[in-house]
JSON list of C-alpha atoms in Angstrom, two decimals:
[
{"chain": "A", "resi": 112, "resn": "UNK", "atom": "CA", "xyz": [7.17, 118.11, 105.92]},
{"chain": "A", "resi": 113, "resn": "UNK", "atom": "CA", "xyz": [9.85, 118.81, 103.93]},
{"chain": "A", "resi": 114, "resn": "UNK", "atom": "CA", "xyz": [11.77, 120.71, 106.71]},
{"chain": "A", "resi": 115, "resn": "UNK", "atom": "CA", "xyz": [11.03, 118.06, 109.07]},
{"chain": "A", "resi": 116, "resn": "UNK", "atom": "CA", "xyz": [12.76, 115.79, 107.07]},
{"chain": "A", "resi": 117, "resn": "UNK", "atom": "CA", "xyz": [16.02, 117.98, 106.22]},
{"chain": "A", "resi": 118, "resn": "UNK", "atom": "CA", "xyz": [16.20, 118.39, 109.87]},
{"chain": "A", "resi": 119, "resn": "UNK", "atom": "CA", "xyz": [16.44, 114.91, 110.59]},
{"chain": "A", "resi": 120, "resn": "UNK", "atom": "CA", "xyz": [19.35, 114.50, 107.30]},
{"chain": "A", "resi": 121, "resn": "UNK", "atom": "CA", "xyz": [21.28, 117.25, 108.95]},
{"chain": "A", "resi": 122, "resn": "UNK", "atom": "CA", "xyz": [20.99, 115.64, 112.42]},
{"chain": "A", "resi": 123, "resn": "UNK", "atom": "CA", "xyz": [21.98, 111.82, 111.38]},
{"chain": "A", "resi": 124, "resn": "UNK", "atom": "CA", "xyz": [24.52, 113.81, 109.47]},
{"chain": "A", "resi": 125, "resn": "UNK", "atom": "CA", "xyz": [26.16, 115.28, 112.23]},
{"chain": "A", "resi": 126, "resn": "UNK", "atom": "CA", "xyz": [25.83, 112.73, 114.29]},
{"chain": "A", "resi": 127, "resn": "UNK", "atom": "CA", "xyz": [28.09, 110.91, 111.66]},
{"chain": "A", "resi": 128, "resn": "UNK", "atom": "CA", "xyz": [30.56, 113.35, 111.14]},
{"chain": "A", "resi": 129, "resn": "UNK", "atom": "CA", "xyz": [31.15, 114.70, 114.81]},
{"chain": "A", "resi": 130, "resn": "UNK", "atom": "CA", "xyz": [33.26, 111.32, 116.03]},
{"chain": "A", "resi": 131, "resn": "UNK", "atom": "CA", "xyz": [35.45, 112.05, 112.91]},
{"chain": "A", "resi": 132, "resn": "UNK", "atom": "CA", "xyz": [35.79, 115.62, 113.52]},
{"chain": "A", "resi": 133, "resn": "UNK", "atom": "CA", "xyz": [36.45, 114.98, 117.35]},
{"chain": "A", "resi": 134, "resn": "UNK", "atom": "CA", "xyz": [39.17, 112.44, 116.74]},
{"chain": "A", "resi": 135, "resn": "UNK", "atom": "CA", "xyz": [42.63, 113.89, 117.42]},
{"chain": "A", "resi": 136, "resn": "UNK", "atom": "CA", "xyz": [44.94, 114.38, 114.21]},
{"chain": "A", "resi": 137, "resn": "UNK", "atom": "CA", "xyz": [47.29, 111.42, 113.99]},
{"chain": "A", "resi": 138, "resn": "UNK", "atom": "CA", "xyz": [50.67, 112.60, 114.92]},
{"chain": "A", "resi": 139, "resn": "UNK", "atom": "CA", "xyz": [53.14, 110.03, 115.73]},
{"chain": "A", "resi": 140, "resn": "UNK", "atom": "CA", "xyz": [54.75, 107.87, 112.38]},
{"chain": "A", "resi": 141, "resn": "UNK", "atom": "CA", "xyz": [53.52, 104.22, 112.12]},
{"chain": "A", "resi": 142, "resn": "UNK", "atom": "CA", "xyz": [55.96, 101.86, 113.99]},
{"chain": "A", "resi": 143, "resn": "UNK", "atom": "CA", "xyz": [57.38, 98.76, 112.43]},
{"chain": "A", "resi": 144, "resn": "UNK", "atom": "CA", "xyz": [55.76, 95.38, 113.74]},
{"chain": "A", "resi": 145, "resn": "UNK", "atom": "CA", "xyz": [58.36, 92.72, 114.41]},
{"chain": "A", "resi": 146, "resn": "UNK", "atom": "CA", "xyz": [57.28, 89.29, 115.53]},
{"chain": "A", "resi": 147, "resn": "UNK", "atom": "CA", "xyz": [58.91, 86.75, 117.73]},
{"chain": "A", "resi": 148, "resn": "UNK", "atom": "CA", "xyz": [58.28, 84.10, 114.78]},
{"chain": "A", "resi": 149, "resn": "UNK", "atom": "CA", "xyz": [58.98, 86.51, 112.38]},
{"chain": "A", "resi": 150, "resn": "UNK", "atom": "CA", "xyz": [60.29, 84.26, 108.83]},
{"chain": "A", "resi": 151, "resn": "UNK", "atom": "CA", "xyz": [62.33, 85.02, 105.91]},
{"chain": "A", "resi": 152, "resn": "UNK", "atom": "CA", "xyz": [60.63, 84.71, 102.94]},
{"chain": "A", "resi": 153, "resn": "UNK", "atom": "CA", "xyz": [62.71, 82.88, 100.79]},
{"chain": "A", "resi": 154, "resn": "UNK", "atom": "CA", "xyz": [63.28, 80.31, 104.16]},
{"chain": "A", "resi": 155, "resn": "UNK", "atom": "CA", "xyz": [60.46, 77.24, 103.64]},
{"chain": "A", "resi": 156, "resn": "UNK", "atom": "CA", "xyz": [59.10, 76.60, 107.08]},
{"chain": "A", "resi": 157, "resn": "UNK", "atom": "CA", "xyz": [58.51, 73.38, 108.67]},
{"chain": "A", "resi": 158, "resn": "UNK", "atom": "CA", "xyz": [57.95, 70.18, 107.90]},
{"chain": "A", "resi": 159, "resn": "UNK", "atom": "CA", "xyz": [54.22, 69.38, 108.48]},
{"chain": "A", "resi": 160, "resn": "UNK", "atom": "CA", "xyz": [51.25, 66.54, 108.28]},
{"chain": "A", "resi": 161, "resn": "UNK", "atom": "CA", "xyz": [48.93, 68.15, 105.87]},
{"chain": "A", "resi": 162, "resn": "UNK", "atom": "CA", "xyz": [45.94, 65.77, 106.65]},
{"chain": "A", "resi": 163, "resn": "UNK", "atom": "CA", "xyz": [45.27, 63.22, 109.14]},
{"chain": "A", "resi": 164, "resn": "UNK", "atom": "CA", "xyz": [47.36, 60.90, 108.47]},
{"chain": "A", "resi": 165, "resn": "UNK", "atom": "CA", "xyz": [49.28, 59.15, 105.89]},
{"chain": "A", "resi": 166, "resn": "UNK", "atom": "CA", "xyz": [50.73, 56.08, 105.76]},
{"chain": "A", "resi": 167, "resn": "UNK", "atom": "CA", "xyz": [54.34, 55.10, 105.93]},
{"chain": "A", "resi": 168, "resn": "UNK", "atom": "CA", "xyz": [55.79, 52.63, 103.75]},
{"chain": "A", "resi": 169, "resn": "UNK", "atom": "CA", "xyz": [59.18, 50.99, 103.02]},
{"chain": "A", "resi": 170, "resn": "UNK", "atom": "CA", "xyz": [59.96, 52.54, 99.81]},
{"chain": "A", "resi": 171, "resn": "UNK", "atom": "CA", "xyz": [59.04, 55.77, 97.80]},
{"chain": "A", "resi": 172, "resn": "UNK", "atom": "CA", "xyz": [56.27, 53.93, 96.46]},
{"chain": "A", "resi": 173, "resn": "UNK", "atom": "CA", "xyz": [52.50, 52.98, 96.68]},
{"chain": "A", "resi": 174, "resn": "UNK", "atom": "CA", "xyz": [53.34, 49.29, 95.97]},
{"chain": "A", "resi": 175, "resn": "UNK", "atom": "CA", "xyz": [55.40, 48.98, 98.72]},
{"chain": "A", "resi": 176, "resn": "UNK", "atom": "CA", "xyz": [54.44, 47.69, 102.18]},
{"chain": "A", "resi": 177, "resn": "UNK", "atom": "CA", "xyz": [52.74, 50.03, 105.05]},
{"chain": "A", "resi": 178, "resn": "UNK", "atom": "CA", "xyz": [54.79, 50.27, 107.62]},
{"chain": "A", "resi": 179, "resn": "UNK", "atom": "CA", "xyz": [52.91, 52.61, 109.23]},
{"chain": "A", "resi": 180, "resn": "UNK", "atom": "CA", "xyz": [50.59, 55.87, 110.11]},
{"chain": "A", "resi": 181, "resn": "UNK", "atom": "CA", "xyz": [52.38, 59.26, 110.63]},
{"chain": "A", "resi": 182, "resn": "UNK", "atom": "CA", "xyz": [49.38, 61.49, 112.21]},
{"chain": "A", "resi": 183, "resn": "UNK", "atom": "CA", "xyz": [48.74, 64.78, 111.44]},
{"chain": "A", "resi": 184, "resn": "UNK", "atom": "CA", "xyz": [49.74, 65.92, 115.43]},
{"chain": "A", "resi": 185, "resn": "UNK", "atom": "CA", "xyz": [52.92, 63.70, 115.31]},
{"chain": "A", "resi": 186, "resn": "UNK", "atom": "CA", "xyz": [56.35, 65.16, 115.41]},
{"chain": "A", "resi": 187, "resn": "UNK", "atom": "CA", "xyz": [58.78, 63.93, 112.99]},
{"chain": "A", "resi": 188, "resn": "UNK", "atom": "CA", "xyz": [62.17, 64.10, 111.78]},
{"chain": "A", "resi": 189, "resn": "UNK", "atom": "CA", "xyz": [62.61, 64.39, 108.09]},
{"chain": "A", "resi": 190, "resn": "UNK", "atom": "CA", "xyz": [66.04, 62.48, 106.69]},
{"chain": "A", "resi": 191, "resn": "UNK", "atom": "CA", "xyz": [65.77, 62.59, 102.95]},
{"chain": "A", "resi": 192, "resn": "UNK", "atom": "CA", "xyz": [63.86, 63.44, 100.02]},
{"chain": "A", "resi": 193, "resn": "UNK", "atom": "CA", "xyz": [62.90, 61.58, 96.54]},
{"chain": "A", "resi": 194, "resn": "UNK", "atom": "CA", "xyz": [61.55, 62.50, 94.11]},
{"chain": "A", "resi": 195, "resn": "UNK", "atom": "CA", "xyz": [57.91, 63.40, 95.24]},
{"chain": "A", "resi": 196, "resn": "UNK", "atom": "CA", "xyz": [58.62, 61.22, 98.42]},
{"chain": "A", "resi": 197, "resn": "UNK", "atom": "CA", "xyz": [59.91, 62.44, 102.05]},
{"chain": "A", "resi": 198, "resn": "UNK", "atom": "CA", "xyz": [61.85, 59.55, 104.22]},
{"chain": "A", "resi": 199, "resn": "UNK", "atom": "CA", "xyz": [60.74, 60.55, 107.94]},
{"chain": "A", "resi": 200, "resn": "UNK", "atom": "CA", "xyz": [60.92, 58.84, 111.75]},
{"chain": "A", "resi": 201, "resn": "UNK", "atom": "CA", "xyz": [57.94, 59.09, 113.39]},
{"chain": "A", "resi": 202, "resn": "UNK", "atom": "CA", "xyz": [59.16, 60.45, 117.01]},
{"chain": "A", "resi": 203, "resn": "UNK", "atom": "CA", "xyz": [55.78, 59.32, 118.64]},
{"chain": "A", "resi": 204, "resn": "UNK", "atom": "CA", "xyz": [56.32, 55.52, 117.53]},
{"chain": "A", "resi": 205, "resn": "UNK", "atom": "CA", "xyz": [60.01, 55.65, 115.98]},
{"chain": "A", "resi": 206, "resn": "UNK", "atom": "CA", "xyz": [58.56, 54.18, 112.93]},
{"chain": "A", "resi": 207, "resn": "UNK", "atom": "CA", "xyz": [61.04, 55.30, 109.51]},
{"chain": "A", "resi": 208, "resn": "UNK", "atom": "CA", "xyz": [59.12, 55.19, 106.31]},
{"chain": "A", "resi": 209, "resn": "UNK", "atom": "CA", "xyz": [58.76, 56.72, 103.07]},
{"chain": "A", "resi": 210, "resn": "UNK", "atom": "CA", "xyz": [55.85, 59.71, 103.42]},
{"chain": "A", "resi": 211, "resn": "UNK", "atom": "CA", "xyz": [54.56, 61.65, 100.01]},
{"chain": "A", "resi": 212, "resn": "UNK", "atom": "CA", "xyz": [54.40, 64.69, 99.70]},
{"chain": "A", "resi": 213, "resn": "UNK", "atom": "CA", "xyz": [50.88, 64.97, 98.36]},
{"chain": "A", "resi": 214, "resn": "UNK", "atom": "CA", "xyz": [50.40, 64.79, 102.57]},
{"chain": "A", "resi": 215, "resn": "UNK", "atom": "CA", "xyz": [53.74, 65.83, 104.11]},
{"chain": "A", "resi": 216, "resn": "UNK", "atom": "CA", "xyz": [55.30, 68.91, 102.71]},
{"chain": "A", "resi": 217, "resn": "UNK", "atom": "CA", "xyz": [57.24, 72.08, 103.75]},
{"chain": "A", "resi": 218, "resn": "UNK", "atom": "CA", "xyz": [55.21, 75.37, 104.88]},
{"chain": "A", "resi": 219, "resn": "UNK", "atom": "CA", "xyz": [55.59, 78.09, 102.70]},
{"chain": "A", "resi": 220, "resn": "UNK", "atom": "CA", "xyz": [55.50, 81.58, 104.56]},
{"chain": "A", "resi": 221, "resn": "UNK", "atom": "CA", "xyz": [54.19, 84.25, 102.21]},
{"chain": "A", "resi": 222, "resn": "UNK", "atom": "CA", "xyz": [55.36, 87.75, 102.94]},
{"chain": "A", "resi": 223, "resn": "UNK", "atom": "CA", "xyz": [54.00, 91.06, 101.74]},
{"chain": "A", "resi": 224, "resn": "UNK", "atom": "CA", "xyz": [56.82, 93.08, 101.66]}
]
């Protein structure tokens, strides 16, 4: 029994090992991957809706009247900044509000190198 069942470790063994032995060694030096979209990392990317939707009103404040809803697959134009509020035109409905940017923010690329 018990060199029934070293034959069958030595068989699942080599039937392990042989695809790593086979493989060819690696010869050729890794090659440098460059993307089309490739970013720098300091750069912040676009401007983006970070939910689905947030409303646009006529100052840079939650008091002040909704002018608006700037959705999430909307493009927009960003014009100004302040404080933790962005003032954007909707292109879809040409609405200009006042955005936060709790919901409408930069992206921020992160790179490894």
């Amino acid at each position: 029994m018990n060199k029934r069942r070293i034959a069958v470790l030595a068989a699942s063994a080599a039937a392990v090992a042989l695809p790593v032995l086979a493989a060819p060694a690696a010869t050729a030096a890794p090659q440098q991957v460059t993307t089309a979209a490739s970013h720098d990392c300091h750069d912040p990317g676009p401007w983006g809706v970070h939910t689905k939707a947030v409303t646009l009103r006529s100052k840079p404040t939650t008091k002040s009247t909704a002018l608006g809803i700037l959705y999430k697959g909307h493009k927009f134009s960003v014009h100004s900044t302040k404080g933790n509020w962005v003032n954007v035109t909707d292109k879809t409905t040409g609405v200009r509000g006042w955005a936060s940017q709790n919901y409408v923010y930069r992206d921020v690329y992160m790179c490894l190198d």
